[in-house]
Short mmCIF file of C-alpha atoms in Angstrom, two decimals:
data_model
loop_
_atom_site.label_atom_id
_atom_site.label_comp_id
_atom_site.label_asym_id
_atom_site.label_seq_id
_atom_site.Cartn_x
_atom_site.Cartn_y
_atom_site.Cartn_z
CA MET A 1 11.56 -15.80 8.89
CA VAL A 2 14.15 -12.83 10.44
CA GLY A 3 17.02 -15.34 8.85
CA ALA A 4 15.44 -15.04 5.62
CA ALA A 5 14.92 -11.59 5.39
CA LEU A 6 18.29 -10.99 6.29
CA ALA A 7 19.52 -13.13 3.89
CA GLY A 8 17.65 -11.23 1.45
CA ILE A 9 19.29 -8.12 2.30
CA GLY A 10 22.79 -9.42 2.76
CA ARG A 11 22.74 -11.26 -0.67
CA PRO A 12 22.31 -8.23 -3.16
CA VAL A 13 24.83 -6.16 -0.54
CA LEU A 14 27.37 -9.11 -0.88
CA SER A 15 27.16 -9.24 -4.76
CA ALA A 16 27.47 -5.53 -4.78
CA CYS A 17 30.56 -5.79 -3.16
CA GLU A 18 31.91 -8.50 -5.12
CA SER A 19 31.14 -6.33 -8.26
CA VAL A 20 32.95 -3.04 -6.82
CA GLY A 21 35.89 -5.30 -5.78
CA ARG A 22 36.14 -6.99 -9.27
CA LEU A 23 35.86 -3.28 -10.93
CA ALA A 24 38.76 -2.06 -8.79
CA LEU A 25 40.77 -5.17 -9.66
CA PHE A 26 39.98 -4.35 -13.21
CA ALA A 27 40.79 -0.90 -13.09
CA ALA A 28 43.98 -1.69 -11.02
CA GLU A 29 44.93 -3.84 -14.20
CA ALA A 30 44.33 -1.46 -16.63
CA VAL A 31 46.12 1.27 -15.15
CA SER A 32 49.06 -1.34 -14.61
CA ASN A 33 48.74 -2.11 -18.43
CA ILE A 34 48.67 1.59 -19.19
CA ILE A 35 52.22 2.20 -17.75
CA ARG A 36 54.06 -1.05 -18.64
CA PRO A 37 55.31 -1.90 -21.98
CA PRO A 38 54.44 -3.19 -24.61
CA PHE A 39 52.53 -0.03 -25.79
CA TYR A 40 49.87 -0.35 -28.72
CA ALA A 41 50.48 3.24 -30.10
CA ARG A 42 48.45 2.53 -33.05
CA GLN A 43 45.39 1.55 -30.99
CA PHE A 44 45.96 4.55 -28.58
CA TRP A 45 45.99 6.95 -31.65
CA ARG A 46 42.87 5.52 -33.20
CA HIS A 47 40.89 5.86 -29.98
CA PHE A 48 42.30 9.10 -29.08
CA VAL A 49 41.01 10.65 -32.53
CA GLU A 50 37.62 9.19 -32.30
CA VAL A 51 37.16 10.63 -28.80
CA ALA A 52 38.96 14.03 -29.08
CA TYR A 53 38.34 14.69 -32.88
CA PHE A 54 34.71 13.23 -33.79
CA SER A 55 33.36 14.10 -30.48
CA LEU A 56 34.33 17.94 -30.78
CA PRO A 57 31.25 19.09 -32.65
CA VAL A 58 28.75 17.72 -30.01
CA VAL A 59 31.03 19.25 -27.42
CA ALA A 60 31.26 22.24 -29.04
CA LEU A 61 27.71 22.73 -29.59
CA THR A 62 26.44 21.55 -26.37
CA ALA A 63 28.92 24.17 -24.69
CA LEU A 64 27.87 26.85 -27.19
CA PHE A 65 24.18 26.71 -26.29
CA THR A 66 24.79 26.04 -22.49
CA GLY A 67 26.88 29.44 -22.22
CA MET A 68 23.95 31.19 -24.05
CA VAL A 69 21.48 30.07 -21.98
CA LEU A 70 23.46 30.64 -18.83
CA ALA A 71 23.79 34.10 -19.68
CA LEU A 72 20.13 34.51 -20.62
CA GLN A 73 19.09 32.87 -17.37
CA SER A 74 21.26 34.88 -15.07
CA TYR A 75 20.49 38.11 -16.51
CA THR A 76 16.69 37.71 -16.07
CA GLY A 77 17.24 36.15 -12.59
CA PHE A 78 19.82 38.66 -11.51
CA ALA A 79 17.69 41.45 -12.70
CA ARG A 80 15.61 41.00 -9.71
CA PHE A 81 18.42 41.75 -7.47
CA ASN A 82 19.92 44.52 -9.74
CA ALA A 83 22.90 42.22 -10.09
CA GLN A 84 23.46 41.81 -13.84
CA SER A 85 26.87 43.24 -13.86
CA ALA A 86 27.44 39.58 -12.31
CA VAL A 87 26.56 37.84 -15.41
CA ALA A 88 29.89 37.55 -17.09
CA SER A 89 31.41 36.16 -13.60
CA VAL A 90 28.86 33.76 -13.02
CA VAL A 91 28.94 32.49 -16.78
CA VAL A 92 32.73 32.00 -16.71
CA LEU A 93 32.72 30.21 -13.09
CA SER A 94 30.03 28.20 -14.17
CA VAL A 95 31.25 27.21 -17.33
CA VAL A 96 34.85 26.28 -16.60
CA ARG A 97 34.60 24.94 -12.84
CA GLU A 98 31.14 23.02 -13.67
CA LEU A 99 29.16 22.81 -16.88
CA GLY A 100 32.16 22.54 -19.20
CA PRO A 101 33.56 19.29 -17.58
CA VAL A 102 30.26 17.83 -16.59
CA LEU A 103 28.52 18.56 -19.82
CA ALA A 104 31.48 17.12 -22.36
CA GLY A 105 31.84 14.24 -19.71
CA LEU A 106 28.01 13.16 -20.14
CA MET A 107 28.25 13.90 -24.12
CA VAL A 108 31.11 11.57 -24.32
CA ALA A 109 29.63 9.07 -22.28
CA GLY A 110 26.81 8.93 -24.49
CA ARG A 111 28.93 8.85 -27.56
CA ILE A 112 32.22 6.98 -26.94
CA GLY A 113 31.29 4.92 -23.65
CA ALA A 114 28.38 3.33 -25.67
CA ALA A 115 30.63 2.75 -28.82
CA MET A 116 33.23 1.18 -26.63
CA ALA A 117 30.90 -1.39 -24.57
CA ALA A 118 28.96 -2.19 -28.00
CA GLU A 119 32.26 -2.94 -29.73
CA LEU A 120 33.99 -5.07 -27.13
CA GLY A 121 30.72 -6.64 -26.22
CA THR A 122 30.21 -7.79 -29.80
CA MET A 123 34.01 -8.83 -29.71
CA ARG A 124 33.33 -10.98 -26.72
CA VAL A 125 30.41 -12.56 -27.98
CA THR A 126 32.05 -13.48 -31.37
CA ASP A 127 35.05 -15.04 -29.78
CA GLN A 128 37.24 -12.00 -30.99
CA ILE A 129 38.58 -11.43 -27.38
CA ASP A 130 39.51 -15.17 -26.78
CA ALA A 131 41.21 -14.95 -30.46
CA LEU A 132 43.44 -12.26 -29.03
CA THR A 133 44.74 -14.42 -26.26
CA THR A 134 45.33 -17.29 -28.86
CA LEU A 135 47.27 -14.97 -30.73
CA SER A 136 49.74 -14.30 -27.55
CA THR A 137 48.05 -10.91 -27.12
CA ASP A 138 46.95 -9.79 -23.86
CA PRO A 139 43.32 -8.06 -24.15
CA MET A 140 43.65 -5.76 -21.17
CA LYS A 141 46.85 -4.62 -22.86
CA TYR A 142 45.55 -4.29 -26.36
CA LEU A 143 41.80 -3.57 -26.01
CA VAL A 144 41.48 -1.58 -22.48
CA ALA A 145 44.37 0.03 -21.87
CA PRO A 146 44.61 2.25 -24.91
CA ARG A 147 40.99 2.86 -24.80
CA ILE A 148 41.10 4.38 -21.20
CA LEU A 149 44.04 6.21 -21.76
CA ALA A 150 42.71 7.85 -24.79
CA THR A 151 39.53 8.94 -22.84
CA THR A 152 41.69 10.15 -20.06
CA LEU A 153 43.62 12.19 -22.19
CA ALA A 154 41.38 13.47 -24.85
CA LEU A 155 38.56 14.68 -22.40
CA PRO A 156 40.63 17.84 -20.79
CA LEU A 157 41.21 18.82 -24.41
CA LEU A 158 37.52 18.65 -25.38
CA VAL A 159 36.75 20.67 -22.22
CA VAL A 160 39.41 23.24 -23.20
CA VAL A 161 37.33 23.74 -26.21
CA ALA A 162 34.01 23.73 -24.16
CA ASP A 163 35.14 26.34 -21.79
CA ILE A 164 36.06 28.69 -24.80
CA LEU A 165 33.05 28.07 -26.33
CA GLY A 166 30.62 28.32 -23.43
CA VAL A 167 32.14 31.26 -22.54
CA MET A 168 31.96 32.76 -26.06
CA GLY A 169 28.17 31.60 -26.03
CA GLY A 170 27.57 33.85 -22.78
CA TYR A 171 29.73 36.89 -24.53
CA LEU A 172 27.63 36.83 -27.62
CA ILE A 173 24.22 36.82 -25.63
CA GLY A 174 25.70 39.27 -23.24
CA THR A 175 27.10 41.79 -26.06
CA VAL A 176 24.49 41.40 -29.03
CA LYS A 177 21.10 40.83 -26.87
CA LEU A 178 21.72 42.05 -23.18
CA GLY A 179 23.37 45.32 -24.10
CA PHE A 180 26.77 44.43 -22.33
CA VAL A 181 29.76 46.53 -23.67
CA SER A 182 32.65 44.04 -25.38
CA ALA A 183 35.64 45.20 -23.30
CA ALA A 184 33.82 45.36 -20.08
CA TYR A 185 31.97 41.96 -20.42
CA LEU A 186 35.82 40.29 -21.24
CA ASP A 187 37.19 42.48 -18.25
CA SER A 188 34.72 41.05 -15.89
CA THR A 189 35.46 37.46 -17.42
CA TRP A 190 38.98 37.84 -16.99
CA ASP A 191 38.79 39.53 -13.50
CA VAL A 192 37.03 36.56 -11.79
CA LEU A 193 38.95 33.81 -13.52
CA GLU A 194 41.72 31.87 -11.41
CA ALA A 195 44.00 29.26 -12.61
CA MET A 196 42.57 27.02 -10.27
CA ASP A 197 39.11 27.27 -11.73
CA VAL A 198 40.49 26.09 -14.82
CA ILE A 199 42.91 23.46 -13.52
CA SER A 200 40.28 21.75 -11.19
CA GLY A 201 37.85 21.76 -14.51
CA LEU A 202 40.53 19.89 -16.53
CA ILE A 203 41.17 17.65 -13.55
CA LYS A 204 37.44 16.78 -13.41
CA ALA A 205 37.74 16.32 -17.18
CA ALA A 206 40.73 13.56 -16.66
CA VAL A 207 38.58 11.65 -13.84
CA PHE A 208 35.52 11.83 -16.03
CA GLY A 209 37.56 10.65 -19.10
CA PHE A 210 39.15 7.67 -17.26
CA VAL A 211 35.42 6.58 -15.96
CA ILE A 212 34.05 6.61 -19.43
CA GLY A 213 36.56 4.56 -20.77
CA LEU A 214 36.65 2.24 -17.81
CA MET A 215 33.06 1.78 -17.63
CA GLY A 216 32.82 1.21 -21.59
CA CYS A 217 35.40 -1.37 -21.53
CA TRP A 218 34.30 -3.07 -18.24
CA TYR A 219 30.62 -3.63 -19.53
CA GLY A 220 31.88 -4.67 -23.07
CA PHE A 221 34.53 -7.07 -21.71
CA HIS A 222 32.10 -8.81 -19.73
CA SER A 223 29.44 -8.77 -22.01
CA LYS A 224 27.52 -12.29 -22.75
CA GLY A 225 24.38 -13.68 -24.17
CA GLY A 226 24.43 -12.39 -27.77
CA ALA A 227 22.83 -9.27 -28.92
CA GLN A 228 20.83 -8.84 -25.99
CA GLY A 229 23.80 -8.90 -23.43
CA VAL A 230 25.31 -6.52 -25.90
CA GLY A 231 22.59 -4.38 -25.81
CA LEU A 232 22.38 -4.35 -21.93
CA ALA A 233 26.00 -3.77 -21.49
CA THR A 234 25.99 -0.57 -23.68
CA THR A 235 22.80 0.72 -21.91
CA SER A 236 24.72 -0.04 -18.55
CA ALA A 237 27.89 1.74 -19.74
CA VAL A 238 26.51 4.92 -20.31
CA VAL A 239 24.11 4.86 -17.31
CA VAL A 240 26.88 3.81 -14.76
CA ALA A 241 29.22 6.21 -16.17
CA SER A 242 26.78 9.36 -16.24
CA ILE A 243 25.73 8.44 -12.59
CA LEU A 244 29.64 8.35 -11.57
CA ILE A 245 30.12 11.40 -13.37
CA LEU A 246 27.50 13.41 -11.37
CA ALA A 247 29.03 11.90 -8.29
CA LEU A 248 32.79 12.29 -8.85
CA ASP A 249 31.81 15.78 -9.92
CA TYR A 250 30.63 16.60 -6.21
CA VAL A 251 33.91 14.81 -4.67
CA VAL A 252 36.18 16.62 -6.87
CA THR A 253 34.63 20.13 -6.26
CA GLU A 254 34.86 19.17 -2.30
CA ALA A 255 38.50 18.42 -2.72
CA PHE A 256 39.18 21.73 -4.39
CA PHE A 257 36.41 24.17 -3.42
CA SER A 258 35.42 23.06 0.13
CA PRO A 259 34.76 26.32 2.50
CA MET B 1 60.74 -25.75 -32.62
CA SER B 2 59.33 -28.93 -32.58
CA ALA B 3 55.59 -30.44 -32.36
CA LEU B 4 54.12 -30.31 -28.80
CA GLY B 5 52.20 -33.29 -27.13
CA VAL B 6 49.33 -32.57 -24.86
CA ARG B 7 48.01 -34.74 -21.85
CA LEU B 8 45.02 -33.90 -19.79
CA GLN B 9 44.59 -36.04 -16.53
CA GLY B 10 41.12 -35.97 -14.48
CA VAL B 11 40.31 -32.28 -15.84
CA ARG B 12 37.32 -31.26 -14.08
CA LYS B 13 35.05 -28.04 -14.55
CA SER B 14 31.80 -26.80 -13.34
CA PHE B 15 29.93 -23.81 -14.04
CA GLY B 16 27.51 -22.81 -11.20
CA THR B 17 26.21 -26.32 -10.21
CA LYS B 18 26.64 -27.61 -13.78
CA ARG B 19 29.55 -30.23 -13.96
CA VAL B 20 30.39 -29.79 -17.62
CA LEU B 21 33.70 -31.66 -17.54
CA ASP B 22 33.81 -34.43 -15.19
CA GLY B 23 37.45 -36.14 -15.20
CA VAL B 24 38.98 -35.81 -18.86
CA ASP B 25 41.81 -37.85 -19.64
CA ILE B 26 43.32 -37.41 -23.10
CA GLU B 27 46.91 -37.96 -24.48
CA VAL B 28 47.92 -36.51 -27.96
CA ALA B 29 51.78 -37.45 -29.14
CA PRO B 30 53.27 -35.06 -30.73
CA ASN B 31 53.06 -34.38 -34.70
CA SER B 32 49.79 -36.36 -34.49
CA SER B 33 46.14 -35.56 -35.14
CA LEU B 34 43.30 -35.94 -32.58
CA VAL B 35 39.56 -35.21 -33.35
CA ILE B 36 37.35 -35.20 -30.18
CA LEU B 37 33.76 -35.96 -31.12
CA GLY B 38 30.41 -35.39 -29.06
CA GLY B 39 27.12 -33.95 -28.95
CA SER B 40 26.08 -30.57 -28.30
CA GLY B 41 26.72 -29.41 -24.57
CA SER B 42 29.32 -32.67 -24.10
CA GLY B 43 32.14 -30.56 -23.19
CA LYS B 44 34.34 -30.55 -26.55
CA SER B 45 34.81 -26.66 -26.46
CA VAL B 46 35.20 -26.34 -22.75
CA THR B 47 38.18 -28.96 -23.07
CA ILE B 48 39.98 -26.98 -25.73
CA LYS B 49 39.23 -23.72 -23.90
CA CYS B 50 40.95 -25.14 -20.78
CA ILE B 51 43.92 -26.47 -22.92
CA LEU B 52 44.28 -23.02 -24.36
CA GLY B 53 43.93 -21.27 -20.84
CA LEU B 54 40.89 -19.51 -21.98
CA VAL B 55 39.05 -21.39 -19.06
CA GLN B 56 40.70 -22.45 -15.67
CA PRO B 57 39.81 -26.07 -14.82
CA ASP B 58 38.69 -26.85 -11.23
CA GLU B 59 40.93 -29.90 -11.07
CA GLY B 60 43.27 -32.07 -13.14
CA VAL B 61 46.47 -31.89 -14.98
CA ILE B 62 46.89 -30.28 -18.36
CA GLU B 63 50.53 -30.78 -19.86
CA ILE B 64 51.62 -29.11 -23.13
CA GLY B 65 55.28 -30.03 -23.93
CA GLY B 66 55.49 -31.84 -20.89
CA GLN B 67 54.96 -28.46 -18.92
CA ASP B 68 51.81 -28.23 -16.25
CA VAL B 69 49.96 -25.44 -17.70
CA THR B 70 47.38 -25.11 -14.85
CA ARG B 71 50.30 -23.75 -12.76
CA MET B 72 52.02 -21.35 -15.17
CA SER B 73 51.58 -17.64 -14.73
CA ARG B 74 49.66 -15.28 -17.25
CA ARG B 75 52.80 -14.03 -18.67
CA ASP B 76 54.06 -17.80 -19.42
CA ARG B 77 50.96 -19.03 -20.82
CA LEU B 78 50.86 -15.97 -23.27
CA ALA B 79 54.47 -17.00 -24.28
CA LEU B 80 53.57 -20.56 -24.69
CA MET B 81 50.72 -19.48 -26.95
CA ASP B 82 53.28 -18.22 -29.41
CA ARG B 83 53.62 -21.93 -30.20
CA MET B 84 49.85 -22.50 -31.07
CA GLY B 85 47.18 -21.55 -33.34
CA MET B 86 43.33 -21.66 -33.22
CA LEU B 87 40.98 -21.73 -35.55
CA PHE B 88 37.65 -20.68 -34.36
CA GLN B 89 34.33 -21.92 -35.35
CA ALA B 90 33.00 -18.50 -36.44
CA GLY B 91 36.25 -17.57 -37.54
CA ALA B 92 36.73 -14.59 -35.05
CA LEU B 93 38.37 -12.24 -37.36
CA PHE B 94 39.01 -8.75 -36.12
CA ASP B 95 36.25 -6.52 -38.02
CA SER B 96 38.36 -3.40 -37.61
CA LEU B 97 41.37 -4.80 -39.46
CA PRO B 98 41.83 -5.66 -43.24
CA VAL B 99 42.23 -9.40 -44.02
CA TRP B 100 46.17 -9.33 -44.18
CA GLU B 101 46.27 -7.81 -40.76
CA ASN B 102 43.99 -10.36 -39.31
CA VAL B 103 46.49 -12.96 -41.12
CA CYS B 104 49.70 -11.41 -39.86
CA PHE B 105 48.12 -10.23 -36.54
CA LYS B 106 50.58 -12.35 -34.18
CA LEU B 107 53.61 -11.47 -35.83
CA LEU B 108 52.71 -7.54 -36.09
CA ALA B 109 51.76 -7.29 -32.60
CA GLN B 110 54.89 -8.87 -31.23
CA LYS B 111 56.78 -6.45 -33.78
CA ARG B 112 58.46 -9.77 -35.25
CA ILE B 113 57.96 -8.45 -38.64
CA THR B 114 57.75 -5.14 -40.35
CA ARG B 115 54.11 -3.86 -42.04
CA ALA B 116 55.78 -4.67 -45.51
CA ALA B 117 56.94 -7.85 -44.85
CA ALA B 118 53.63 -8.93 -42.99
CA ARG B 119 51.65 -8.08 -46.17
CA ASP B 120 54.32 -10.32 -48.34
CA ARG B 121 53.91 -13.09 -45.68
CA ALA B 122 49.88 -12.58 -45.57
CA ALA B 123 49.82 -13.06 -49.26
CA GLU B 124 52.05 -16.10 -49.19
CA VAL B 125 49.73 -17.92 -46.54
CA LEU B 126 46.36 -16.84 -48.12
CA ALA B 127 47.92 -18.33 -51.31
CA GLN B 128 48.42 -21.61 -49.26
CA VAL B 129 44.71 -21.47 -48.24
CA GLY B 130 43.84 -20.78 -51.81
CA LEU B 131 42.99 -17.43 -51.85
CA ALA B 132 44.33 -14.47 -54.22
CA ALA B 133 46.86 -11.77 -52.62
CA SER B 134 44.07 -9.26 -53.53
CA VAL B 135 41.72 -10.69 -50.59
CA GLY B 136 44.09 -9.19 -48.29
CA ASP B 137 42.57 -5.75 -48.82
CA LEU B 138 39.16 -6.65 -48.32
CA SER B 139 37.47 -6.21 -44.80
CA PRO B 140 36.24 -9.56 -42.94
CA SER B 141 32.92 -8.50 -43.49
CA GLU B 142 32.99 -8.39 -47.14
CA LEU B 143 34.05 -12.32 -47.23
CA SER B 144 31.83 -15.36 -47.81
CA GLY B 145 31.71 -17.87 -44.73
CA GLY B 146 34.10 -20.23 -46.88
CA MET B 147 36.40 -17.42 -47.23
CA GLN B 148 36.09 -16.15 -43.93
CA LYS B 149 37.15 -19.87 -42.59
CA ARG B 150 40.18 -20.04 -45.20
CA VAL B 151 41.24 -16.51 -43.71
CA ALA B 152 40.93 -17.87 -40.37
CA LEU B 153 42.73 -21.04 -41.15
CA ALA B 154 45.42 -18.63 -42.69
CA ARG B 155 45.65 -16.45 -39.48
CA ALA B 156 46.18 -20.03 -37.28
CA VAL B 157 49.08 -21.21 -39.32
CA ALA B 158 50.73 -17.78 -40.33
CA ALA B 159 53.16 -17.95 -37.22
CA ARG B 160 54.01 -21.38 -38.03
CA PRO B 161 52.64 -22.72 -34.79
CA ASP B 162 53.72 -26.24 -33.01
CA LEU B 163 50.35 -27.02 -31.83
CA ILE B 164 47.22 -25.95 -33.69
CA PHE B 165 43.31 -26.51 -32.78
CA PHE B 166 40.37 -26.36 -34.94
CA ASP B 167 37.11 -25.59 -33.44
CA GLU B 168 34.10 -27.04 -35.84
CA PRO B 169 36.17 -26.14 -38.81
CA THR B 170 33.31 -26.96 -41.41
CA THR B 171 30.36 -25.92 -39.35
CA GLY B 172 28.03 -23.77 -41.63
CA LEU B 173 29.75 -24.81 -44.89
CA ASP B 174 28.29 -26.71 -47.80
CA PRO B 175 29.75 -30.25 -47.98
CA ILE B 176 32.23 -29.28 -50.80
CA MET B 177 33.40 -26.39 -49.11
CA GLY B 178 33.79 -28.42 -45.98
CA ALA B 179 35.85 -30.89 -47.84
CA VAL B 180 38.12 -27.97 -49.06
CA ILE B 181 38.82 -26.58 -46.01
CA ASP B 182 39.61 -30.36 -44.29
CA GLY B 183 41.84 -30.57 -47.37
CA LEU B 184 43.51 -27.29 -46.44
CA ILE B 185 43.72 -28.38 -42.84
CA VAL B 186 45.25 -31.58 -43.67
CA ASP B 187 48.21 -29.85 -45.90
CA CYS B 188 48.98 -27.02 -43.44
CA VAL B 189 49.12 -29.59 -40.37
CA GLN B 190 51.33 -31.79 -42.52
CA ARG B 191 53.48 -28.99 -44.05
CA LEU B 192 54.14 -27.43 -40.45
CA GLY B 193 54.69 -30.84 -38.94
CA ALA B 194 52.35 -29.75 -36.16
CA THR B 195 50.28 -31.66 -33.35
CA ALA B 196 46.67 -30.82 -34.28
CA ILE B 197 43.35 -30.98 -31.99
CA SER B 198 40.19 -30.71 -33.53
CA ILE B 199 36.63 -30.81 -32.51
CA THR B 200 33.53 -31.74 -34.79
CA HIS B 201 30.46 -33.29 -34.97
CA ASP B 202 30.89 -33.96 -38.44
CA MET B 203 32.00 -37.29 -39.08
CA ALA B 204 33.19 -36.99 -42.82
CA SER B 205 35.30 -33.92 -41.53
CA ALA B 206 36.22 -36.18 -38.55
CA ARG B 207 37.64 -39.15 -40.84
CA ARG B 208 39.25 -36.63 -43.06
CA ILE B 209 41.20 -34.43 -40.80
CA GLY B 210 41.81 -36.91 -37.79
CA GLU B 211 44.29 -40.06 -37.49
CA ARG B 212 42.78 -40.72 -33.73
CA ALA B 213 39.62 -39.69 -32.40
CA ALA B 214 38.06 -39.67 -28.98
CA MET B 215 34.39 -39.37 -28.05
CA ILE B 216 33.26 -37.27 -24.99
CA HIS B 217 30.02 -37.45 -23.58
CA HIS B 218 28.56 -35.71 -20.15
CA GLY B 219 32.08 -34.47 -19.65
CA ARG B 220 34.09 -37.93 -19.88
CA ILE B 221 35.76 -39.51 -22.50
CA VAL B 222 33.80 -42.69 -23.34
CA TRP B 223 35.98 -44.07 -26.36
CA THR B 224 39.32 -43.37 -28.01
CA GLY B 225 40.59 -45.08 -31.36
CA ALA B 226 41.23 -44.84 -34.85
CA ALA B 227 39.24 -42.14 -36.63
CA ALA B 228 39.14 -44.49 -39.82
CA GLN B 229 37.18 -46.80 -37.52
CA LEU B 230 34.20 -44.43 -36.74
CA GLY B 231 30.62 -45.95 -37.30
CA ASP B 232 32.35 -49.33 -36.86
CA THR B 233 34.09 -49.29 -33.33
CA GLY B 234 32.06 -51.57 -31.69
CA ASN B 235 31.22 -49.02 -28.91
CA ALA B 236 27.48 -48.62 -29.13
CA MET B 237 27.39 -44.89 -28.15
CA VAL B 238 30.20 -44.22 -30.68
CA ASP B 239 28.50 -45.63 -33.36
CA GLN B 240 24.99 -44.67 -32.90
CA PHE B 241 26.84 -40.87 -33.11
CA ALA B 242 28.90 -41.56 -35.84
CA ARG B 243 25.93 -42.88 -37.94
CA GLY B 244 23.23 -40.29 -36.67
CA GLU B 245 20.94 -42.92 -35.68
CA ARG B 246 17.86 -42.04 -33.60
CA GLU B 247 17.91 -45.43 -31.44
CA GLY B 248 20.71 -45.86 -29.37
CA PRO B 249 22.28 -45.62 -26.08
CA ILE B 250 22.48 -41.79 -26.44
CA GLN B 251 18.91 -41.56 -26.98
CA MET B 252 18.02 -44.03 -24.28
CA GLU B 253 19.87 -41.64 -21.61
CA LEU B 254 18.01 -38.51 -23.08
CA ARG B 255 14.41 -40.27 -22.09
CA LYS B 256 15.36 -40.98 -18.45
#
């Protein structure tokens, strides 16, 4: 009885440990393929444009409206403590340190992580990945490495845009609706912002980009069972990447801003 | 380069508790053509995947050109793959690339050829399989099933391999197109002077493309002989399979 109960607990724990180990080996192999030649520049560029350029509208709109909402919410909240003057500072720090990287990461996870898992999953179930091997091409190097490198490098660029538009959204609401003087709002924004705020946000973005690429490739690469398997891989890639983004957000924040 | 011989000895492979290959022994001489026959789930595809290194066998020896490939590093396997070609059952053409890039994928990926030269080489190989050069600019999704098979065949032979595998080359095609594909396979293999290993359960196709045939059943080779003999081998299991008869030892086993 007790043995069966322990086995019931032990089996999934061992299975989870095995999965984490296999994922770690997959990630290590991907990184090793990123830094070792041959490099597939054409593949990298194709994915980089897909991530950086075609994700721009969704990331930009998300950041803009988030900045606007943040200004409005913090103004009405701070009014209770007569602290309305802190709106510009709160908007810029929140956007640059947290919301820019996290929201861009979640948006790209939904858009790109899903697409990568679906594309690689379809390639797996239609033998295209095996076909690559028979054409003397390492699928890890040709399919996985360029995708992970593209998301890792593209997300910081998207976050720069998200930061600028998020702050602009707050500025628009602050000056047009809440009655802030334009120069004073911008002064407050610049005064409070430090280089480390921006750097930490960009490092978060690179980490999130790596996670999105890794999860999209991992689930797509190991997809099986036809259309249903590809669907499951796509969902898993987005869900797991999103959870990891939120968890790693805490880890990176702790590393940079622990009191 | 010369054609490569293949030898399998005692190859076993299980997936979980299911034993798929149970001591497969096959020998294919250089510059010859072997067809492996067998019903669904008999282990044909796994045998080919083991030879290609796509599946690692649990036990046994697999020699290609005299080298035991089960002990090779991944890098050496990929290098040996340079001398091999494979036609997949469903084509496995890359959707994201036009036909000409599919055909010359190996040459382009290894930078053995410029993109301009690859276009010319693709047109040349497409002509060998009866397709116009203009097909090279189409996407694989724009092609019919028969055309996709021809393009997949063109891709398999474009890098002039010494050992070629054909996985169910006529499945899903009408009988005339099947015969056309078989004819192209025979032409390509003869032109290259390569060794060919095919798997099929299409008897007409097996007789057309194979010099020798082997039947696999429950993960073991139960018969080998001349492909022309199929249907009249004296082996009840093979003859039943070749004639497509309901009654016979294979059905009797299913009833157990």
